[in-house]
C-alpha cells in the first residue's frame, strides 16, 4: 500500500515508520525544511526510544522516505494520513484546525484516483465533515473518502503502543475505506489487536473522551493526595487500594504535580469548547482543568513551605524538565509553571534533564542548566524531583547530601520513601504522604 503521512512530528514520524515496518511504502511530508533535511541525512529530530533504529532500517529497505513536496507523493498514494498539529487556538482554547484545513486543501489539489484520506490528528467532533467539504469544494472531481483514525500512542513508549495497541478505532461508514484501512493495519489484526469500526463523528469523540477521562483520573488522585497529606493517610496506598478494583484499574493513579504535555491540556480545553458550542457544559472536565492549573503553581508553594514560605536567596535544583520520562517534549510541561513560580518567589533555579534541556532553554532562559543530577544539587538549598526519569530512582544520597547547602528533597513523583531519606538525614517532602520526617505543612498554610 502506498501511504503518505502529512505532518512528520511525534505522531506522523512514529506512525509512518511503523507502517513502513509493516511492509507499506511510506512517504512522510512536512513543511519544516530543517526537519526534513535532518531526516534525509539520517538524524531524528525528536527523542523517542527505538525510533532511530526503526527509521534507519526502513529507509535502508527503501520503504520510507521524507519530502517537503507532497504533490507527487499524494498523486501516487492510495491513502493519505493527516497527522499535523492541532494546538490550542490562541485566546479561546478551541483546537486550532488551520493546519488540518491547509493539509486538506493541498491533498484536494493533488489527489489522483480513489484515495482514502484519514485524519490521525486529534480533531473535534465534526472536523471530518469539514475536511470532506474542503476537498470536494477545492476539487469537485476528487474521488475521496474521509475517515477518522485517532492515535492513542504515548510519547516515550510510542513504538510499542503503535505496534501493540489496546485498540484501533476507525471512523467511517464507507465500505471501500474500511477495506483499505483493514489492509493497512492487517499485520496488527493478525496479532489480534481489536479494531473497532464506528461512525466518523463517534471516532473523533472517542479520542477526546479518552484523554479527558485519563486527565480526570490523574486530577482525582491529586486531590485525594492533598486530603491524604492533611488527614495523615498515604495516597500511594489509597491508589493501590482502589486500583486493585478492576472497575477502577491501577493506571493513571499516580499523584504528582499535575498533568501536562502535548495532549491532555489542549485536548481537555478543546473538548470543553466543543461542548460549549453544542450547549452541553462538561462541568467535570471544566473542574479538572481548573484544579490542574491551580496545582502547578501550588507545587512551588509546597517547596517554599519548607523554608517558611520565602525563597529569597535560596537556590533550588530541579531534576527533570520534560513532561514525562523518555521524551524531550516540553509542551505544557509542569516544570515550566513550577520553575516560573519558584523564580517569582525569589529562588535561583538550576536544572538537569537527561534529554530535554535544549528544548527547555527556549521556554526557560533564566535557569542554570547542569550536566548531571549532582552538579544540579551542588550548592542547592533544596532539590525538587519533577520528572521520574529512571536515572533519578537510585541517586547516591550521600553524594547528593555532600553537594547540597541543605539536605532537603521535595519529591513531586513519590520516587523515594521517607524512611530511606530519614536514614540519610535528608529532610524529605513528598506528595500525599505525611510521615514523621515531613513537615505537616499543606500548601494552603503558606
Ligand atoms: P507535532 O507538532 O510534533 O508535529 C506536527 C507536524 O506537522 C509538524 O512537524 C509541522 O511542521 C507539520 N505540519 C503542519 N502543517 C503541515 C502541512 N500543511 N503539511 C505538512 N506538514 C505540516 O505534533 P504531534 O505531537 O505529532 O501531534 C500531531 C497530532 O496528533 C495532534 O493532533 C495531536 O493532538 C495528536 N496526537 C499526539 C500524540 C502525542 O503523543 N504527541 C498522541 C496522540 C495524538
Short mmCIF file of C-alpha atoms and ligand atoms in Angstrom, two decimals:
data_model
loop_
_atom_site.label_atom_id
_atom_site.label_comp_id
_atom_site.label_asym_id
_atom_site.label_seq_id
_atom_site.Cartn_x
_atom_site.Cartn_y
_atom_site.Cartn_z
CA UNK A 1 0.00 0.00 0.00
CA UNK A 2 1.29 3.48 -0.87
CA UNK A 3 0.83 5.76 2.11
CA UNK A 4 1.53 9.47 2.53
CA UNK A 5 1.82 10.91 6.02
CA UNK A 6 1.29 14.66 6.15
CA UNK A 7 2.98 16.04 9.26
CA UNK A 8 6.19 14.36 10.46
CA UNK A 9 6.09 15.15 14.18
CA UNK A 10 5.82 12.72 17.11
CA UNK A 11 2.74 11.01 15.67
CA UNK A 12 3.48 11.27 11.93
CA UNK A 13 7.06 10.05 12.21
CA UNK A 14 6.30 7.14 14.55
CA UNK A 15 3.20 6.08 12.58
CA UNK A 16 4.99 6.45 9.24
CA UNK A 17 7.98 4.41 10.40
CA UNK A 18 5.73 1.69 11.87
CA UNK A 19 3.59 1.46 8.71
CA UNK A 20 6.81 1.12 6.68
CA UNK A 21 7.91 -1.60 9.07
CA UNK A 22 4.64 -3.44 8.35
CA UNK A 23 5.79 -3.50 4.69
CA UNK A 24 3.94 -0.49 3.26
CA UNK A 25 5.58 2.17 1.07
CA UNK A 26 5.52 5.39 3.10
CA UNK A 27 6.43 8.99 2.32
CA UNK A 28 6.45 11.38 5.28
CA UNK A 29 5.84 15.02 4.36
CA UNK A 30 6.47 18.11 6.44
CA UNK A 31 6.54 21.88 5.90
CA UNK A 32 9.52 22.24 8.21
CA UNK A 33 12.55 22.22 5.89
CA UNK A 34 15.01 21.73 8.80
CA UNK A 35 13.12 18.63 9.99
CA UNK A 36 13.01 17.05 6.52
CA UNK A 37 16.69 17.83 5.84
CA UNK A 38 17.63 16.25 9.19
CA UNK A 39 15.59 13.12 8.46
CA UNK A 40 17.00 12.84 4.95
CA UNK A 41 20.50 12.90 6.43
CA UNK A 42 19.63 10.21 8.97
CA UNK A 43 19.04 12.44 12.04
CA UNK A 44 15.93 12.03 14.16
CA UNK A 45 14.55 15.40 15.26
CA UNK A 46 12.85 14.06 18.43
CA UNK A 47 13.86 11.79 21.28
CA UNK A 48 11.82 8.59 21.23
CA UNK A 49 13.32 5.25 22.31
CA UNK A 50 13.86 2.84 19.38
CA UNK A 51 12.83 5.34 16.70
CA UNK A 52 16.26 5.97 15.19
CA UNK A 53 16.81 2.28 14.52
CA UNK A 54 13.26 1.79 13.16
CA UNK A 55 13.60 4.74 10.78
CA UNK A 56 17.06 3.83 9.54
CA UNK A 57 16.21 0.19 8.85
CA UNK A 58 13.09 1.11 6.87
CA UNK A 59 14.89 3.85 4.93
CA UNK A 60 17.61 1.33 4.11
CA UNK A 61 14.97 -1.16 2.93
CA UNK A 62 13.59 1.52 0.57
CA UNK A 63 10.16 1.59 2.23
CA UNK A 64 10.38 5.01 3.94
CA UNK A 65 11.33 8.41 2.63
CA UNK A 66 10.90 12.08 3.55
CA UNK A 67 9.92 15.05 1.46
CA UNK A 68 8.87 18.70 1.58
CA UNK A 69 6.78 18.28 -1.54
CA UNK A 70 3.51 16.42 -1.26
CA UNK A 71 2.49 16.84 -4.91
CA UNK A 72 3.87 13.66 -6.50
CA UNK A 73 3.55 11.61 -3.33
CA UNK A 74 -0.17 12.38 -2.94
CA UNK A 75 -0.83 11.80 -6.66
CA UNK A 76 0.55 8.25 -6.33
CA UNK A 77 -0.90 7.39 -2.92
CA UNK A 78 -3.86 5.15 -2.14
CA UNK A 79 -4.05 6.55 1.37
CA UNK A 80 -3.14 9.94 2.84
CA UNK A 81 -2.95 10.39 6.60
CA UNK A 82 -3.25 13.85 8.15
CA UNK A 83 -1.03 13.95 11.26
CA UNK A 84 -0.42 17.69 11.59
CA UNK A 85 -0.61 19.55 14.90
CA UNK A 86 -3.89 20.72 16.44
CA UNK A 87 -2.65 23.07 19.17
CA UNK A 88 -4.86 25.26 21.34
CA UNK A 89 -6.05 28.27 19.38
CA UNK A 90 -4.63 31.43 20.90
CA UNK A 91 -7.12 33.21 23.08
CA UNK A 92 -10.03 30.79 23.31
CA UNK A 93 -8.78 27.21 23.83
CA UNK A 94 -10.54 25.75 20.77
CA UNK A 95 -8.43 23.34 18.72
CA UNK A 96 -6.61 25.30 16.01
CA UNK A 97 -7.63 23.46 12.85
CA UNK A 98 -5.82 25.70 10.40
CA UNK A 99 -3.08 23.08 9.74
CA UNK A 100 -5.66 20.34 9.17
CA UNK A 101 -7.65 22.53 6.77
CA UNK A 102 -4.49 23.57 4.89
CA UNK A 103 -3.49 19.91 4.51
CA UNK A 104 -6.99 19.06 3.21
CA UNK A 105 -6.71 21.78 0.55
CA UNK A 106 -3.28 20.55 -0.59
CA UNK A 107 -4.50 16.96 -0.76
CA UNK A 108 -7.51 18.01 -2.86
CA UNK A 109 -5.31 19.85 -5.36
CA UNK A 110 -3.03 16.86 -5.93
CA UNK A 111 -5.06 13.72 -5.47
CA UNK A 112 -5.49 11.27 -8.40
CA UNK A 113 -7.80 8.26 -8.48
CA UNK A 114 -9.65 6.78 -5.50
CA UNK A 115 -7.91 7.86 -2.27
CA UNK A 116 -8.76 7.41 1.39
CA UNK A 117 -7.89 10.48 3.47
CA UNK A 118 -7.53 9.55 7.12
CA UNK A 119 -7.35 12.06 9.95
CA UNK A 120 -4.95 10.86 12.63
CA UNK A 121 -4.60 14.28 14.25
CA UNK A 122 -6.81 14.75 17.30
CA UNK A 123 -9.72 16.83 15.97
CA UNK A 124 -13.06 17.98 17.39
CA UNK A 125 -16.17 16.04 16.50
CA UNK A 126 -17.41 17.15 13.08
CA UNK A 127 -13.94 18.00 11.65
CA UNK A 128 -14.14 15.09 9.19
CA UNK A 129 -17.25 16.69 7.68
CA UNK A 130 -15.33 19.94 7.21
CA UNK A 131 -12.30 18.17 5.67
CA UNK A 132 -14.67 16.41 3.25
CA UNK A 133 -16.32 19.75 2.37
CA UNK A 134 -12.94 21.45 1.76
CA UNK A 135 -11.78 18.62 -0.51
CA UNK A 136 -14.95 18.49 -2.59
CA UNK A 137 -15.08 22.29 -2.87
CA UNK A 138 -11.40 22.55 -3.91
CA UNK A 139 -11.60 19.65 -6.34
CA UNK A 140 -15.17 18.57 -7.18
CA UNK A 141 -13.80 15.67 -9.28
CA UNK A 142 -11.80 14.15 -6.44
CA UNK A 143 -12.74 10.54 -5.65
CA UNK A 144 -12.00 10.71 -1.93
CA UNK A 145 -13.41 9.20 1.25
CA UNK A 146 -12.54 10.94 4.52
CA UNK A 147 -12.17 8.67 7.57
CA UNK A 148 -11.08 9.14 11.17
CA UNK A 149 -8.39 7.03 12.84
CA UNK A 150 -7.38 8.76 16.08
CA UNK A 151 -3.99 7.90 17.55
CA UNK A 152 -3.55 6.73 21.14
CA UNK A 153 0.24 6.26 21.33
CA UNK A 154 2.12 7.69 24.32
CA UNK A 155 5.39 9.53 23.86
CA UNK A 156 8.23 7.59 25.43
CA UNK A 157 6.57 4.26 24.57
CA UNK A 158 5.27 5.25 21.14
CA UNK A 159 6.54 2.37 19.01
CA UNK A 160 5.34 -0.28 21.44
CA UNK A 161 1.97 1.45 21.73
CA UNK A 162 1.65 1.69 17.96
CA UNK A 163 2.53 -1.96 17.37
CA UNK A 164 0.62 -3.34 20.35
CA UNK A 165 -2.36 -1.03 20.69
CA UNK A 166 -5.18 -1.64 23.17
CA UNK A 167 -7.47 -0.92 20.22
CA UNK A 168 -7.55 0.69 16.79
CA UNK A 169 -10.51 3.00 16.25
CA UNK A 170 -11.69 3.53 12.68
CA UNK A 171 -14.44 6.00 11.94
CA UNK A 172 -16.06 5.55 8.55
CA UNK A 173 -19.29 4.18 7.16
CA UNK A 174 -17.74 3.69 3.71
CA UNK A 175 -17.10 0.05 2.82
CA UNK A 176 -14.20 0.81 0.41
CA UNK A 177 -12.44 2.89 3.07
CA UNK A 178 -12.91 0.13 5.66
CA UNK A 179 -11.24 -2.37 3.31
CA UNK A 180 -8.28 -0.05 2.71
CA UNK A 181 -7.80 0.66 6.42
CA UNK A 182 -8.14 -3.03 7.30
CA UNK A 183 -5.37 -3.74 4.78
CA UNK A 184 -3.10 -1.07 6.30
CA UNK A 185 -3.50 -2.50 9.80
CA UNK A 186 -3.56 -6.15 8.72
CA UNK A 187 -0.25 -7.01 10.44
CA UNK A 188 -1.78 -5.88 13.76
CA UNK A 189 -5.04 -7.61 13.01
CA UNK A 190 -3.11 -10.87 12.76
CA UNK A 191 -1.79 -10.11 16.30
CA UNK A 192 -5.45 -9.82 17.34
CA UNK A 193 -5.36 -6.09 18.10
CA UNK A 194 -9.05 -5.18 18.41
CA UNK A 195 -10.20 -2.96 15.55
CA UNK A 196 -13.34 -1.01 16.33
CA UNK A 197 -15.27 0.29 13.34
CA UNK A 198 -17.64 3.11 14.08
CA UNK A 199 -19.03 6.36 12.70
CA UNK A 200 -16.61 9.18 11.89
CA UNK A 201 -18.01 11.60 14.46
CA UNK A 202 -18.01 8.90 17.12
CA UNK A 203 -14.36 8.08 16.43
CA UNK A 204 -13.45 11.76 16.77
CA UNK A 205 -15.24 11.99 20.10
CA UNK A 206 -13.71 8.73 21.42
CA UNK A 207 -10.25 10.30 21.32
CA UNK A 208 -11.26 13.38 23.33
CA UNK A 209 -13.33 11.36 25.78
CA UNK A 210 -10.36 9.02 26.39
CA UNK A 211 -7.94 11.88 27.09
CA UNK A 212 -10.43 13.76 29.26
CA UNK A 213 -11.13 10.62 31.28
CA UNK A 214 -7.42 9.96 31.89
CA UNK A 215 -6.86 13.62 32.85
CA UNK A 216 -9.77 13.29 35.27
CA UNK A 217 -8.25 10.18 36.86
CA UNK A 218 -4.95 11.99 37.44
CA UNK A 219 -6.66 15.06 38.84
CA UNK A 220 -8.86 12.96 41.10
CA UNK A 221 -5.91 11.21 42.72
CA UNK A 222 -4.07 14.54 43.05
CA UNK A 223 -6.94 15.94 45.11
CA UNK A 224 -7.11 12.74 47.17
CA UNK A 225 -3.35 13.21 47.74
CA UNK A 226 -3.96 16.65 49.23
CA UNK A 227 -6.55 15.17 51.56
CA UNK A 228 -4.28 12.24 52.49
CA UNK A 229 -1.50 14.68 53.33
CA UNK A 230 -3.75 16.67 55.65
CA UNK A 231 -5.51 13.68 57.18
CA UNK A 232 -2.45 11.53 57.85
CA UNK A 233 -3.01 8.88 55.16
CA UNK A 234 -0.78 7.61 52.35
CA UNK A 235 -2.05 8.34 48.82
CA UNK A 236 0.02 5.58 47.24
CA UNK A 237 -1.67 3.02 49.42
CA UNK A 238 -5.04 4.61 48.66
CA UNK A 239 -4.27 4.41 44.91
CA UNK A 240 -3.24 0.77 45.28
CA UNK A 241 -6.31 0.01 47.33
CA UNK A 242 -8.70 1.44 44.78
CA UNK A 243 -6.68 0.41 41.70
CA UNK A 244 -6.94 -3.28 42.60
CA UNK A 245 -10.64 -2.94 41.90
CA UNK A 246 -10.98 -4.00 38.25
CA UNK A 247 -13.71 -1.45 37.72
CA UNK A 248 -11.20 1.31 38.56
CA UNK A 249 -7.82 -0.06 37.39
CA UNK A 250 -4.40 0.95 38.70
CA UNK A 251 -3.17 3.10 35.81
CA UNK A 252 -3.14 6.91 35.89
CA UNK A 253 -3.48 6.93 39.66
CA UNK A 254 -0.03 8.35 40.47
CA UNK A 255 -0.29 11.57 42.40
CA UNK A 256 2.07 14.26 41.17
CA UNK A 257 2.49 17.89 40.15
CA UNK A 258 -0.48 17.93 37.75
CA UNK A 259 -0.78 16.74 34.16
CA UNK A 260 0.95 18.49 31.29
CA UNK A 261 2.31 17.52 27.90
CA UNK A 262 1.34 17.89 24.29
CA UNK A 263 -2.14 16.35 24.58
CA UNK A 264 -4.08 16.38 27.86
CA UNK A 265 -4.12 20.15 28.50
CA UNK A 266 -5.01 21.18 24.95
CA UNK A 267 -7.43 18.32 24.37
CA UNK A 268 -9.39 18.88 27.60
CA UNK A 269 -9.61 22.61 26.77
CA UNK A 270 -10.80 21.84 23.23
CA UNK A 271 -13.39 19.34 24.47
CA UNK A 272 -14.84 21.91 26.87
CA UNK A 273 -15.09 24.40 23.99
CA UNK A 274 -16.73 21.87 21.65
CA UNK A 275 -19.25 21.05 24.38
CA UNK A 276 -19.99 24.74 24.91
CA UNK A 277 -20.65 25.09 21.17
CA UNK A 278 -23.18 22.28 21.48
CA UNK A 279 -24.70 23.88 24.56
CA UNK A 280 -23.76 20.91 26.72
CA UNK A 281 -21.47 22.05 29.54
CA UNK A 282 -18.95 19.42 30.66
CA UNK A 283 -18.65 20.54 34.27
CA UNK A 284 -16.41 17.66 35.38
CA UNK A 285 -13.84 18.37 32.67
CA UNK A 286 -14.03 22.12 33.40
CA UNK A 287 -13.25 21.39 37.06
CA UNK A 288 -10.36 19.10 36.07
CA UNK A 289 -8.79 21.91 34.06
CA UNK A 290 -9.19 24.48 36.84
CA UNK A 291 -7.86 22.14 39.56
CA UNK A 292 -4.90 21.12 37.42
CA UNK A 293 -3.95 24.70 36.54
CA UNK A 294 -4.01 25.77 40.18
CA UNK A 295 -1.95 22.75 41.19
CA UNK A 296 1.11 23.58 39.14
CA UNK A 297 1.84 26.85 40.95
CA UNK A 298 0.78 25.30 44.26
CA UNK A 299 3.73 22.93 43.84
CA UNK A 300 6.09 25.92 44.05
CA UNK A 301 4.38 26.97 47.29
CA UNK A 302 4.92 23.44 48.56
CA UNK A 303 8.67 23.91 48.01
CA UNK A 304 8.57 27.37 49.61
CA UNK A 305 6.68 25.97 52.62
CA UNK A 306 9.83 24.10 53.64
CA UNK A 307 11.51 27.50 54.05
CA UNK A 308 8.58 29.18 55.79
CA UNK A 309 7.16 30.44 52.50
CA UNK A 310 10.13 32.55 51.38
CA UNK A 311 12.63 31.52 48.72
CA UNK A 312 14.71 34.73 48.67
CA UNK A 313 18.43 33.90 48.46
CA UNK A 314 17.62 30.22 48.08
CA UNK A 315 18.87 28.02 45.25
CA UNK A 316 16.57 25.26 44.09
CA UNK A 317 17.78 22.39 41.90
CA UNK A 318 15.15 20.86 39.62
CA UNK A 319 15.57 17.27 38.43
CA UNK A 320 13.56 16.54 35.28
CA UNK A 321 12.04 19.07 32.87
CA UNK A 322 10.24 17.06 30.18
CA UNK A 323 6.56 16.49 30.88
CA UNK A 324 7.29 12.80 31.42
CA UNK A 325 10.25 10.42 31.20
CA UNK A 326 11.65 9.14 27.89
CA UNK A 327 10.71 12.17 25.85
CA UNK A 328 12.26 15.55 25.14
CA UNK A 329 8.81 17.11 24.69
CA UNK A 330 8.44 20.28 26.78
CA UNK A 331 4.94 21.23 25.58
CA UNK A 332 2.97 22.37 28.66
CA UNK A 333 5.42 20.54 30.95
CA UNK A 334 4.57 21.09 34.67
CA UNK A 335 8.22 22.12 35.16
CA UNK A 336 7.54 25.39 33.29
CA UNK A 337 4.91 26.95 35.62
CA UNK A 338 6.68 25.39 38.61
CA UNK A 339 10.06 26.96 37.80
CA UNK A 340 8.46 30.29 36.90
CA UNK A 341 6.64 30.30 40.25
CA UNK A 342 9.83 29.35 42.14
CA UNK A 343 11.57 32.30 40.49
CA UNK A 344 8.62 34.59 41.33
CA UNK A 345 9.04 33.52 44.95
CA UNK A 346 12.67 34.65 44.81
CA UNK A 347 14.58 31.41 44.13
CA UNK A 348 17.55 30.92 41.85
CA UNK A 349 16.88 27.78 39.80
CA UNK A 350 19.32 25.19 38.46
CA UNK A 351 18.05 22.23 36.44
CA UNK A 352 19.04 18.94 34.89
CA UNK A 353 17.17 16.69 32.44
CA UNK A 354 18.74 13.80 30.50
CA UNK A 355 17.34 14.87 27.09
CA UNK A 356 15.12 17.94 27.15
CA UNK A 357 17.47 20.76 28.18
CA UNK A 358 17.89 22.16 24.65
CA UNK A 359 14.09 22.38 24.29
CA UNK A 360 13.77 23.75 27.82
CA UNK A 361 16.19 26.63 27.15
CA UNK A 362 13.67 28.08 24.70
CA UNK A 363 10.96 28.18 27.40
CA UNK A 364 13.07 28.79 30.49
CA UNK A 365 16.02 31.04 29.66
CA UNK A 366 16.86 32.20 33.21
CA UNK A 367 17.83 28.80 34.55
CA UNK A 368 21.32 27.39 35.11
CA UNK A 369 21.46 24.11 33.20
CA UNK A 370 23.65 21.38 34.70
CA UNK A 371 25.49 18.31 33.42
CA UNK A 372 24.15 15.76 35.86
CA UNK A 373 21.98 15.42 38.99
CA UNK A 374 24.95 16.01 41.31
CA UNK A 375 26.08 19.28 39.74
CA UNK A 376 22.40 20.30 39.88
CA UNK A 377 22.41 19.59 43.62
CA UNK A 378 25.66 21.47 44.17
CA UNK A 379 25.13 24.49 46.48
CA UNK A 380 21.36 23.97 46.32
CA UNK A 381 19.14 24.58 49.36
CA UNK A 382 16.58 22.11 48.05
CA UNK A 383 16.31 19.58 45.24
CA UNK A 384 12.93 19.05 43.56
CA UNK A 385 12.18 15.87 41.59
CA UNK A 386 9.74 16.87 38.84
CA UNK A 387 10.06 14.12 36.20
CA UNK A 388 10.57 10.49 37.24
CA UNK A 389 13.39 9.51 34.86
CA UNK A 390 14.82 6.05 35.64
CA UNK A 391 18.20 7.58 36.44
CA UNK A 392 16.65 9.58 39.33
CA UNK A 393 15.38 6.42 41.03
CA UNK A 394 18.71 5.35 42.52
CA UNK A 395 20.61 8.56 43.22
CA UNK A 396 23.63 8.39 45.53
CA UNK A 397 22.12 10.17 48.53
CA UNK A 398 25.40 10.55 50.45
CA UNK A 399 26.94 12.27 47.43
CA UNK A 400 23.88 14.48 46.93
CA UNK A 401 23.89 15.46 50.57
CA UNK A 402 27.56 16.46 50.41
CA UNK A 403 26.88 18.65 47.36
CA UNK A 404 23.89 20.49 48.84
CA UNK A 405 23.83 23.53 51.14
CA UNK A 406 20.93 21.95 52.99
CA UNK A 407 19.81 18.32 52.60
CA UNK A 408 16.21 18.89 51.50
CA UNK A 409 14.44 16.90 48.79
CA UNK A 410 10.93 17.70 47.55
CA UNK A 411 9.82 14.65 45.60
CA UNK A 412 6.83 15.54 43.41
CA UNK A 413 6.72 11.99 41.95
CA UNK A 414 6.99 9.93 45.14
CA UNK A 415 10.06 8.13 43.83
CA UNK A 416 11.57 7.64 47.30
CA UNK A 417 10.39 6.61 50.74
CA UNK A 418 10.61 8.88 53.74
CA UNK A 419 12.19 6.20 55.99
CA UNK A 420 15.08 5.81 53.47
CA UNK A 421 15.54 9.56 53.40
CA UNK A 422 15.43 9.80 57.19
CA UNK A 423 18.28 7.26 57.34
CA UNK A 424 20.37 9.60 55.18
CA UNK A 425 19.45 12.57 57.37
CA UNK A 426 17.59 14.22 54.48
CA UNK A 427 14.51 16.34 55.06
CA UNK A 428 12.02 14.80 52.67
CA UNK A 429 8.71 16.15 51.38
CA UNK A 430 6.56 14.13 49.00
CA UNK A 431 3.01 14.11 47.64
CA UNK A 432 0.08 12.84 49.66
CA UNK A 433 2.15 11.08 52.29
CA UNK A 434 2.51 12.55 55.76
CA UNK A 435 5.35 10.92 57.62
CA UNK A 436 7.31 11.74 60.72
CA UNK A 437 10.15 13.31 58.72
CA UNK A 438 7.81 15.53 56.73
CA UNK A 439 6.65 18.90 57.92
CA UNK A 440 2.85 18.79 58.29
CA UNK A 441 2.51 21.88 56.15
CA UNK A 442 -0.13 21.97 53.48
CA UNK A 443 0.06 24.34 50.58
CA UNK A 444 -2.80 26.42 51.98
CA UNK A 445 -0.83 27.14 55.18
CA UNK A 446 1.69 29.25 53.32
P1 LIG B 1 3.97 17.86 16.13
O1 LIG B 1 3.84 19.31 16.37
O2 LIG B 1 5.11 17.08 16.74
O3 LIG B 1 4.01 17.56 14.56
C1 LIG B 1 3.16 18.15 13.63
C2 LIG B 1 3.95 18.36 12.35
O4 LIG B 1 3.06 18.76 11.30
C3 LIG B 1 5.00 19.46 12.44
O5 LIG B 1 6.26 18.93 12.12
C4 LIG B 1 4.54 20.51 11.40
O6 LIG B 1 5.62 21.16 10.77
C5 LIG B 1 3.76 19.65 10.44
N1 LIG B 1 2.79 20.36 9.58
C6 LIG B 1 1.86 21.27 9.93
N2 LIG B 1 1.12 21.64 8.86
C7 LIG B 1 1.59 20.92 7.80
C8 LIG B 1 1.23 20.83 6.42
N3 LIG B 1 0.21 21.53 5.91
N4 LIG B 1 1.94 19.99 5.64
C9 LIG B 1 2.96 19.26 6.14
N5 LIG B 1 3.34 19.30 7.42
C10 LIG B 1 2.66 20.11 8.26
O7 LIG B 1 2.58 17.21 16.60
P2 LIG B 1 2.31 15.74 17.18
O8 LIG B 1 2.65 15.68 18.62
O9 LIG B 1 2.87 14.73 16.24
O10 LIG B 1 0.71 15.70 17.08
C11 LIG B 1 0.04 15.60 15.84
C12 LIG B 1 -1.42 15.31 16.12
O11 LIG B 1 -1.56 14.03 16.77
C13 LIG B 1 -2.09 16.31 17.05
O12 LIG B 1 -3.42 16.47 16.67
C14 LIG B 1 -2.03 15.63 18.40
O13 LIG B 1 -3.04 16.06 19.28
C15 LIG B 1 -2.22 14.17 18.02
N6 LIG B 1 -1.65 13.20 18.96
C16 LIG B 1 -0.43 13.42 19.52
C17 LIG B 1 0.11 12.48 20.39
C18 LIG B 1 1.45 12.72 21.05
O14 LIG B 1 1.78 11.98 21.97
N7 LIG B 1 2.24 13.68 20.62
C19 LIG B 1 -0.58 11.31 20.67
C20 LIG B 1 -1.82 11.09 20.05
C21 LIG B 1 -2.34 12.04 19.19
#
